[in-house]
């Protein structure tokens, strides 16, 4: 940690009061930013706990006069997403079925690709890597139509495996990037020594690189999980009745253009849909930074 | 045979992913380029008709707005998010007691989907229901914050919401980078009497060049994907003042059954991305190679 | 997950029964997702089930159908089209031209659709002479709604000309009431625009401009006058109108903050849901001008394989145009039946007025398709016009410039 603040014997001669003032302003600044980041979540939470009348007549930021959990109940199992009024619960499971395999496969592939590009330099490896990296930049709208055609030809259109397939393909750029950056900082001598000992490609990966990879695996898993769980475009285009993910359900609840807008239900549904990713970030955030620190971001 | 296998295992392992990217990224870009030269409407057609779609594109005032917005939004978003992320990382690096909690607070917006972000900010920025109304309610009658409904200022609300969502992530990247700078160099500098801020500007920040690359890639990716955010926050309005090439493309393809137009706008968008990202990638990876 | 299990069960049943008798199945893509609409469509599902059919729901909300169209395109391209899709207007014929719609003339003829549907509406349901879609309802777009008490308190009558509207609006503004409640989304701007245009251009002018896309009409003085009136309307809305949802604007009329709203008859649903009575709490009238702008929702049947799905289409089509569904659905939704022979005694006064107007305008040739709601033009042209309308409304563009931009945009969209 760059411990620059603890320089009590600093030759620049900062006075004690000066340092305390600096400290206070530091904390104030951090607090102001914290408020900035928390404001929308606060609004969403309080709105989801208010009744519709209170929302209509009240203030944006005011705390609920009367806390009701009706909106939450409705959002989970009663909101109308079409003819069925079953809330987001049925779709939640679809998202899980899509996200977990998607994350696992793309992480594994990214690890192997990163390993190859970082440690097994062959002619053109860097060019191949750059070409793969460019895949991070393609806007998804561009690929919707041709992908629909391809999925149809492969016979997996509208299925969960179809969605997993799409997410894996378009996650490869990022997962490869994360692992490659991480493995590049592992000294090549390690690999050389293992080769001299007679270990092969997969052996070296399994016994040397994989054990070292926990931090970057966490980073990759968090990133991929967020991307896949929060995706709407692929979800709406490549699913059919019965395989729609939770983002499609959320959209149906929040964006119905006719009828009474139940803002409290909308907000509750949005928070429910966001809970897994929020959970991952809050719980694993510490490992996230640790993972990034452990050399993943450096070239 | 086994020797050949052994020698080429790395390439074989990489091959499936590489081929997949070739087909599903570059192949599809080529498909889009093809369609952008046809008269496709509702569904794709494949008879080449020349550059009519591009002529139509450049004659459209809405495209001019969308294209201009891409640069305004893209530049502001990437630059401000980087600066903010860096500043926050430096602040957090100062041995803060509640670092874990504050870091989580800065980071969590990234977990939310763009629909959620857009919906929440739409409320907050609404002059009649949100911040402006609240502050006026506190007695400041002249306070105005109606960017959302002002055609000239609306694009900046998108910048604001996007920065809110992503700067925490950039901060995490930079924080990690700050912490991996060699302790010895910093101690040596302190012993030499160099002031704190100088240590940052002259030693630490320059050594984090690779992190700037990662941050740039992540932010550019998000800028291009900000389609969901625009739709949720402003719907492209007021009028079409906050249209971006991504939303233009989507509208053409899916609401207007004008896939040829959608394809041409997508190609221009890819060209811009290409022109910016490729030189940057080239310079960064070049230097790393040596 | 229920529907998934159900379709598996059906699949198994079909497989084992040898499909000697096809069990009707339909996967229906639609964007009726809010509480009120969902109830309305549930009626159809119940009837379908009562007749032995299995309904698999595929709802995709948002943007007046944009997201649903995205899903549809992807499904068609992947060779996996839904059985029935909520489509309307020229989009139906556009899809027909791609060769992906099914022919339901057999059902139409067996149930005598030709006789019970108005001619212009029947026209929308046909693809080169054969029937390809089933109409659900008729929405009227050119309504003006008002808060009865506000009007009474200020001594104003429902305006029958745009001059009268302007005079009333000025009076209301002086009294501190917002004359026109409006939501600044492109389709709402377009709705107000076409109501104004109908009044100023007249029925024939409207047809020339927005169905035939006649350049002279698009650049005529009457069109300039239309944009002038739009500029005036801009002055009658409150500063926070941008991005507002239409039902929030209706709420403004309901609570007396605003006096008028120009919106289709789904606004009536809002009033009724809040317990307001037509004629007492709120007033409905056609916007100044002669004519009736309609918006017809319908289900288009796509080319699908399998006897069960085709049976599903036939059954669905038959039920949709059936008297019972037409009555119940429209009672819930605020529109009027597409079928002309449904008794209207259970419908409210505004609906009855609407039906009478529809019959009258059908007779004298002023029953016109709404451009703003995708009935008159294909997506590309309608979108181009809306771009100009919304740009004009949200800036201080002059009417002359707007008219020129309109002509250019239409030419560019062909």
Coordinates of N, CA and C in Angstrom, one line a residue, chain C residues 74-206:
Chain C
X74 N -35.5 -11.9 -34.9 CA -34.5 -12.9 -34.5 C -35.1 -14.3 -34.7
X75 N -36.4 -14.4 -34.2 CA -37.1 -15.7 -34.3 C -37.3 -16.1 -35.8
X76 N -37.7 -15.2 -36.6 CA -38.0 -15.5 -38.0 C -36.7 -15.9 -38.7
X77 N -35.6 -15.2 -38.5 CA -34.3 -15.5 -39.1 C -33.8 -16.8 -38.7
X78 N -34.1 -17.2 -37.4 CA -33.6 -18.5 -37.0 C -34.5 -19.6 -37.3
X79 N -35.5 -19.3 -38.1 CA -36.4 -20.4 -38.6 C -37.4 -20.9 -37.6
X80 N -37.6 -20.1 -36.5 CA -38.4 -20.5 -35.4 C -39.5 -19.5 -35.1
X81 N -40.3 -19.1 -36.1 CA -41.2 -18.0 -35.9 C -42.3 -18.4 -34.9
X82 N -42.8 -17.5 -34.1 CA -43.9 -17.7 -33.2 C -45.2 -18.0 -34.0
X83 N -46.2 -18.6 -33.4 CA -47.4 -19.0 -34.1 C -48.2 -17.8 -34.5
X84 N -48.4 -16.9 -33.5 CA -49.2 -15.7 -33.7 C -48.4 -14.5 -33.1
X85 N -48.5 -13.3 -33.8 CA -47.7 -12.2 -33.3 C -48.6 -11.0 -33.4
X86 N -48.5 -10.1 -32.3 CA -49.3 -8.9 -32.3 C -48.7 -7.9 -33.3
X87 N -49.3 -7.7 -34.4 CA -48.8 -6.8 -35.4 C -49.9 -5.9 -35.9
X88 N -49.5 -4.8 -36.5 CA -50.6 -4.0 -37.0 C -50.1 -3.2 -38.2
X89 N -51.1 -2.7 -39.0 CA -50.8 -1.9 -40.1 C -50.0 -2.5 -41.2
X90 N -49.3 -1.6 -42.0 CA -48.5 -2.1 -43.1 C -47.4 -3.1 -42.8
X91 N -47.1 -3.2 -41.5 CA -46.1 -4.1 -41.1 C -46.5 -5.5 -41.5
X92 N -47.8 -5.8 -41.4 CA -48.4 -7.1 -41.8 C -48.0 -7.4 -43.2
X93 N -48.3 -6.4 -44.1 CA -48.0 -6.7 -45.5 C -46.5 -6.8 -45.8
X94 N -45.7 -6.0 -45.0 CA -44.3 -6.1 -45.1 C -43.8 -7.5 -44.8
X95 N -44.3 -8.1 -43.8 CA -43.9 -9.4 -43.4 C -44.4 -10.4 -44.5
X96 N -45.5 -10.1 -45.0 CA -46.0 -11.0 -46.0 C -45.1 -11.0 -47.2
X97 N -44.6 -9.8 -47.6 CA -43.7 -9.8 -48.7 C -42.4 -10.6 -48.5
X98 N -42.0 -10.8 -47.2 CA -40.9 -11.6 -47.0 C -41.2 -13.1 -47.0
X99 N -42.5 -13.4 -47.2 CA -42.9 -14.7 -47.4 C -43.1 -15.6 -46.2
X100 N -43.4 -14.9 -45.1 CA -43.4 -15.7 -43.8 C -44.7 -15.8 -43.1
X101 N -45.8 -15.2 -43.8 CA -47.1 -15.3 -43.2 C -47.9 -16.4 -43.7
X102 N -48.8 -16.9 -42.8 CA -49.7 -18.0 -43.2 C -51.0 -17.4 -43.8
X103 N -51.8 -18.3 -44.5 CA -53.0 -17.9 -45.1 C -54.2 -18.4 -44.2
X104 N -55.0 -17.5 -43.7 CA -56.1 -17.9 -42.9 C -57.4 -17.6 -43.5
X105 N -57.4 -17.6 -44.9 CA -58.7 -17.3 -45.6 C -59.8 -18.3 -45.2
X106 N -59.4 -19.5 -45.0 CA -60.4 -20.6 -44.7 C -61.2 -20.2 -43.5
X107 N -60.5 -19.8 -42.5 CA -61.2 -19.4 -41.2 C -62.1 -18.1 -41.5
X108 N -61.5 -17.1 -42.2 CA -62.2 -15.9 -42.5 C -63.5 -16.1 -43.2
X109 N -63.4 -17.0 -44.2 CA -64.6 -17.2 -45.0 C -65.6 -18.0 -44.2
X110 N -65.2 -19.0 -43.5 CA -66.1 -19.8 -42.7 C -66.9 -18.9 -41.7
X111 N -66.2 -17.9 -41.2 CA -66.9 -17.0 -40.2 C -67.4 -15.7 -40.7
X112 N -67.3 -15.6 -42.0 CA -67.9 -14.4 -42.7 C -67.4 -13.1 -42.2
X113 N -66.1 -13.0 -42.2 CA -65.4 -11.8 -41.7 C -65.7 -10.6 -42.6
X114 N -65.8 -10.9 -43.9 CA -66.0 -9.8 -44.9 C -67.2 -9.0 -44.5
X115 N -68.2 -9.6 -44.0 CA -69.5 -9.0 -43.8 C -69.5 -8.2 -42.5
X116 N -68.7 -8.6 -41.5 CA -68.8 -8.0 -40.2 C -67.7 -7.0 -39.9
X117 N -66.8 -6.9 -40.8 CA -65.7 -5.9 -40.5 C -65.8 -4.7 -41.5
X118 N -65.6 -3.5 -41.0 CA -65.6 -2.3 -41.9 C -64.5 -2.5 -43.0
X119 N -64.8 -2.0 -44.2 CA -64.0 -2.3 -45.4 C -62.5 -1.9 -45.2
X120 N -62.3 -0.7 -44.7 CA -60.9 -0.3 -44.5 C -60.1 -1.1 -43.6
X121 N -60.8 -1.6 -42.5 CA -60.1 -2.4 -41.5 C -59.9 -3.8 -42.1
X122 N -60.8 -4.3 -42.9 CA -60.6 -5.6 -43.5 C -59.4 -5.5 -44.5
X123 N -59.3 -4.4 -45.1 CA -58.1 -4.2 -46.0 C -56.8 -4.4 -45.4
X124 N -56.7 -4.0 -44.1 CA -55.4 -4.1 -43.4 C -55.1 -5.6 -43.1
X125 N -56.2 -6.4 -43.0 CA -56.0 -7.8 -42.6 C -55.7 -8.7 -43.7
X126 N -55.7 -8.2 -44.9 CA -55.5 -9.0 -46.1 C -54.1 -8.8 -46.7
X127 N -53.6 -9.9 -47.3 CA -52.3 -9.8 -47.9 C -52.5 -10.3 -49.4
X128 N -52.5 -9.3 -50.3 CA -52.8 -9.6 -51.7 C -54.0 -10.5 -51.9
X129 N -55.1 -10.0 -51.2 CA -56.3 -10.7 -51.4 C -56.7 -11.8 -50.4
X130 N -55.7 -12.5 -49.9 CA -56.0 -13.5 -48.9 C -55.8 -13.0 -47.5
X131 N -56.6 -13.5 -46.6 CA -56.6 -13.1 -45.2 C -55.3 -13.6 -44.5
X132 N -54.6 -12.7 -43.7 CA -53.4 -13.1 -43.0 C -53.4 -12.6 -41.6
X133 N -54.4 -11.9 -41.2 CA -54.4 -11.4 -39.8 C -55.8 -11.3 -39.3
X134 N -55.9 -11.3 -37.9 CA -57.3 -11.2 -37.3 C -57.3 -9.9 -36.4
X135 N -58.3 -9.0 -36.7 CA -58.3 -7.8 -35.9 C -58.9 -8.0 -34.5
X136 N -58.3 -7.3 -33.6 CA -58.8 -7.4 -32.2 C -59.7 -6.3 -31.8
X137 N -59.4 -5.1 -32.2 CA -60.1 -3.9 -31.7 C -59.9 -2.7 -32.7
X138 N -60.6 -1.6 -32.4 CA -60.4 -0.4 -33.1 C -60.2 0.7 -32.0
X139 N -59.0 1.2 -32.0 CA -58.7 2.4 -31.1 C -58.9 3.6 -31.9
X140 N -59.5 4.6 -31.3 CA -59.6 5.9 -32.0 C -58.4 6.8 -31.4
X141 N -57.7 7.4 -32.3 CA -56.5 8.2 -31.8 C -56.8 9.6 -31.6
X142 N -57.7 10.2 -32.4 CA -57.9 11.6 -32.4 C -59.0 12.0 -31.4
X143 N -58.8 11.8 -30.1 CA -59.7 12.2 -29.1 C -59.0 13.4 -28.3
X144 N -59.9 14.2 -27.8 CA -59.4 15.2 -26.8 C -60.1 15.0 -25.5
X145 N -59.4 14.9 -24.5 CA -60.0 14.6 -23.1 C -59.9 15.9 -22.3
X146 N -60.9 16.1 -21.4 CA -60.8 17.3 -20.6 C -61.4 17.0 -19.2
X147 N -60.9 17.8 -18.2 CA -61.4 17.8 -16.9 C -62.6 18.6 -16.8
X148 N -63.8 18.0 -16.6 CA -65.1 18.6 -16.7 C -65.2 19.8 -15.7
X149 N -64.7 19.6 -14.5 CA -64.8 20.7 -13.5 C -64.0 22.0 -13.9
X150 N -62.7 21.7 -14.4 CA -61.9 22.8 -14.8 C -62.6 23.6 -15.9
X151 N -63.1 22.9 -16.9 CA -63.8 23.6 -18.0 C -65.0 24.4 -17.5
X152 N -65.7 23.8 -16.6 CA -66.9 24.5 -16.1 C -66.5 25.7 -15.3
X153 N -65.5 25.6 -14.5 CA -65.1 26.7 -13.6 C -64.6 27.9 -14.5
X154 N -64.1 27.6 -15.7 CA -63.5 28.7 -16.5 C -64.4 29.0 -17.7
X155 N -65.6 28.5 -17.7 CA -66.6 28.8 -18.7 C -66.1 28.4 -20.1
X156 N -65.6 27.2 -20.2 CA -65.1 26.8 -21.5 C -65.9 25.6 -22.0
X157 N -66.1 25.5 -23.3 CA -66.8 24.4 -23.9 C -65.7 23.6 -24.6
X158 N -66.0 22.3 -24.9 CA -65.1 21.5 -25.7 C -64.9 22.1 -27.1
X159 N -63.7 22.4 -27.4 CA -63.5 23.2 -28.7 C -63.8 22.4 -29.9
X160 N -64.4 23.1 -30.9 CA -64.8 22.4 -32.1 C -63.9 22.9 -33.3
X161 N -63.0 23.8 -33.0 CA -62.1 24.3 -34.0 C -60.8 24.6 -33.3
X162 N -59.7 24.6 -34.1 CA -58.4 24.9 -33.5 C -58.3 26.3 -33.0
X163 N -59.1 27.2 -33.6 CA -59.1 28.6 -33.1 C -59.7 28.6 -31.7
X164 N -60.8 27.9 -31.6 CA -61.5 27.8 -30.3 C -60.6 27.2 -29.3
X165 N -59.8 26.2 -29.7 CA -58.9 25.6 -28.7 C -57.9 26.6 -28.2
X166 N -57.3 27.4 -29.2 CA -56.3 28.3 -28.8 C -56.9 29.4 -27.9
X167 N -58.1 29.8 -28.2 CA -58.7 30.8 -27.3 C -58.9 30.3 -25.9
X168 N -59.4 29.0 -25.8 CA -59.6 28.4 -24.5 C -58.3 28.2 -23.8
X169 N -57.3 27.8 -24.5 CA -56.0 27.6 -23.9 C -55.4 28.9 -23.3
X170 N -55.5 30.0 -24.1 CA -55.0 31.3 -23.6 C -55.7 31.6 -22.3
X171 N -57.1 31.4 -22.3 CA -57.9 31.7 -21.1 C -57.4 30.9 -19.9
X172 N -57.1 29.6 -20.2 CA -56.7 28.7 -19.1 C -55.3 29.1 -18.6
X173 N -54.4 29.5 -19.5 CA -53.1 29.9 -19.1 C -53.1 31.1 -18.1
X174 N -54.0 32.1 -18.5 CA -54.2 33.2 -17.7 C -54.7 32.9 -16.3
X175 N -55.5 31.8 -16.2 CA -56.0 31.4 -14.9 C -55.0 30.5 -14.2
X176 N -53.8 30.2 -14.7 CA -52.8 29.5 -14.0 C -52.9 28.0 -14.2
X177 N -53.8 27.5 -15.2 CA -53.9 26.1 -15.4 C -53.2 25.7 -16.7
X178 N -52.5 24.6 -16.7 CA -51.8 24.1 -17.9 C -52.8 23.7 -18.9
X179 N -52.8 24.4 -20.1 CA -53.9 24.0 -21.0 C -53.8 22.6 -21.5
X180 N -52.6 22.2 -21.9 CA -52.4 20.8 -22.5 C -51.5 20.0 -21.8
X181 N -52.0 18.9 -21.3 CA -51.1 17.9 -20.6 C -50.5 17.0 -21.7
X182 N -49.1 17.0 -21.7 CA -48.5 16.2 -22.8 C -47.3 15.5 -22.3
X183 N -47.0 14.4 -22.9 CA -45.8 13.6 -22.5 C -44.8 13.7 -23.7
X184 N -43.6 14.2 -23.5 CA -42.7 14.5 -24.6 C -42.0 13.3 -25.1
X185 N -42.7 12.3 -25.6 CA -42.1 11.2 -26.2 C -42.5 11.3 -27.7
X186 N -41.6 10.8 -28.6 CA -41.8 11.0 -30.0 C -43.2 10.6 -30.5
X187 N -43.7 9.4 -30.0 CA -45.0 9.0 -30.5 C -46.1 9.9 -30.0
X188 N -45.9 10.5 -28.9 CA -47.0 11.4 -28.4 C -47.0 12.7 -29.2
X189 N -45.8 13.2 -29.5 CA -45.7 14.4 -30.3 C -46.4 14.1 -31.6
X190 N -46.1 12.9 -32.2 CA -46.7 12.5 -33.5 C -48.2 12.4 -33.4
X191 N -48.7 11.9 -32.2 CA -50.2 11.8 -32.0 C -50.9 13.2 -32.1
X192 N -50.3 14.1 -31.4 CA -50.9 15.5 -31.4 C -50.8 16.0 -32.8
X193 N -49.6 15.8 -33.4 CA -49.4 16.4 -34.8 C -50.5 15.8 -35.8
X194 N -50.8 14.5 -35.7 CA -51.7 14.1 -36.7 C -53.1 14.5 -36.4
X195 N -53.4 14.7 -35.1 CA -54.8 15.2 -34.8 C -54.9 16.6 -35.4
X196 N -53.9 17.4 -35.2 CA -53.9 18.8 -35.7 C -54.0 18.8 -37.2
X197 N -53.1 17.9 -37.8 CA -53.1 17.9 -39.3 C -54.4 17.5 -39.8
X198 N -55.1 16.5 -39.2 CA -56.4 16.1 -39.7 C -57.4 17.3 -39.7
X199 N -57.3 18.1 -38.6 CA -58.2 19.2 -38.5 C -57.9 20.3 -39.6
X200 N -56.6 20.5 -39.9 CA -56.3 21.6 -40.8 C -56.2 21.1 -42.3
X201 N -55.8 19.9 -42.5 CA -55.7 19.4 -43.9 C -57.0 18.9 -44.4
X202 N -57.9 18.4 -43.4 CA -59.1 17.7 -43.8 C -58.8 16.3 -44.2
X203 N -59.9 15.5 -44.3 CA -59.7 14.1 -44.5 C -58.9 13.8 -45.8
X204 N -59.3 14.5 -46.9 CA -58.6 14.2 -48.1 C -57.1 14.6 -48.1
X205 N -56.9 15.8 -47.5 CA -55.5 16.2 -47.4 C -54.7 15.3 -46.5
X206 N -55.3 14.8 -45.5 CA -54.6 13.9 -44.6 C -54.2 12.6 -45.4

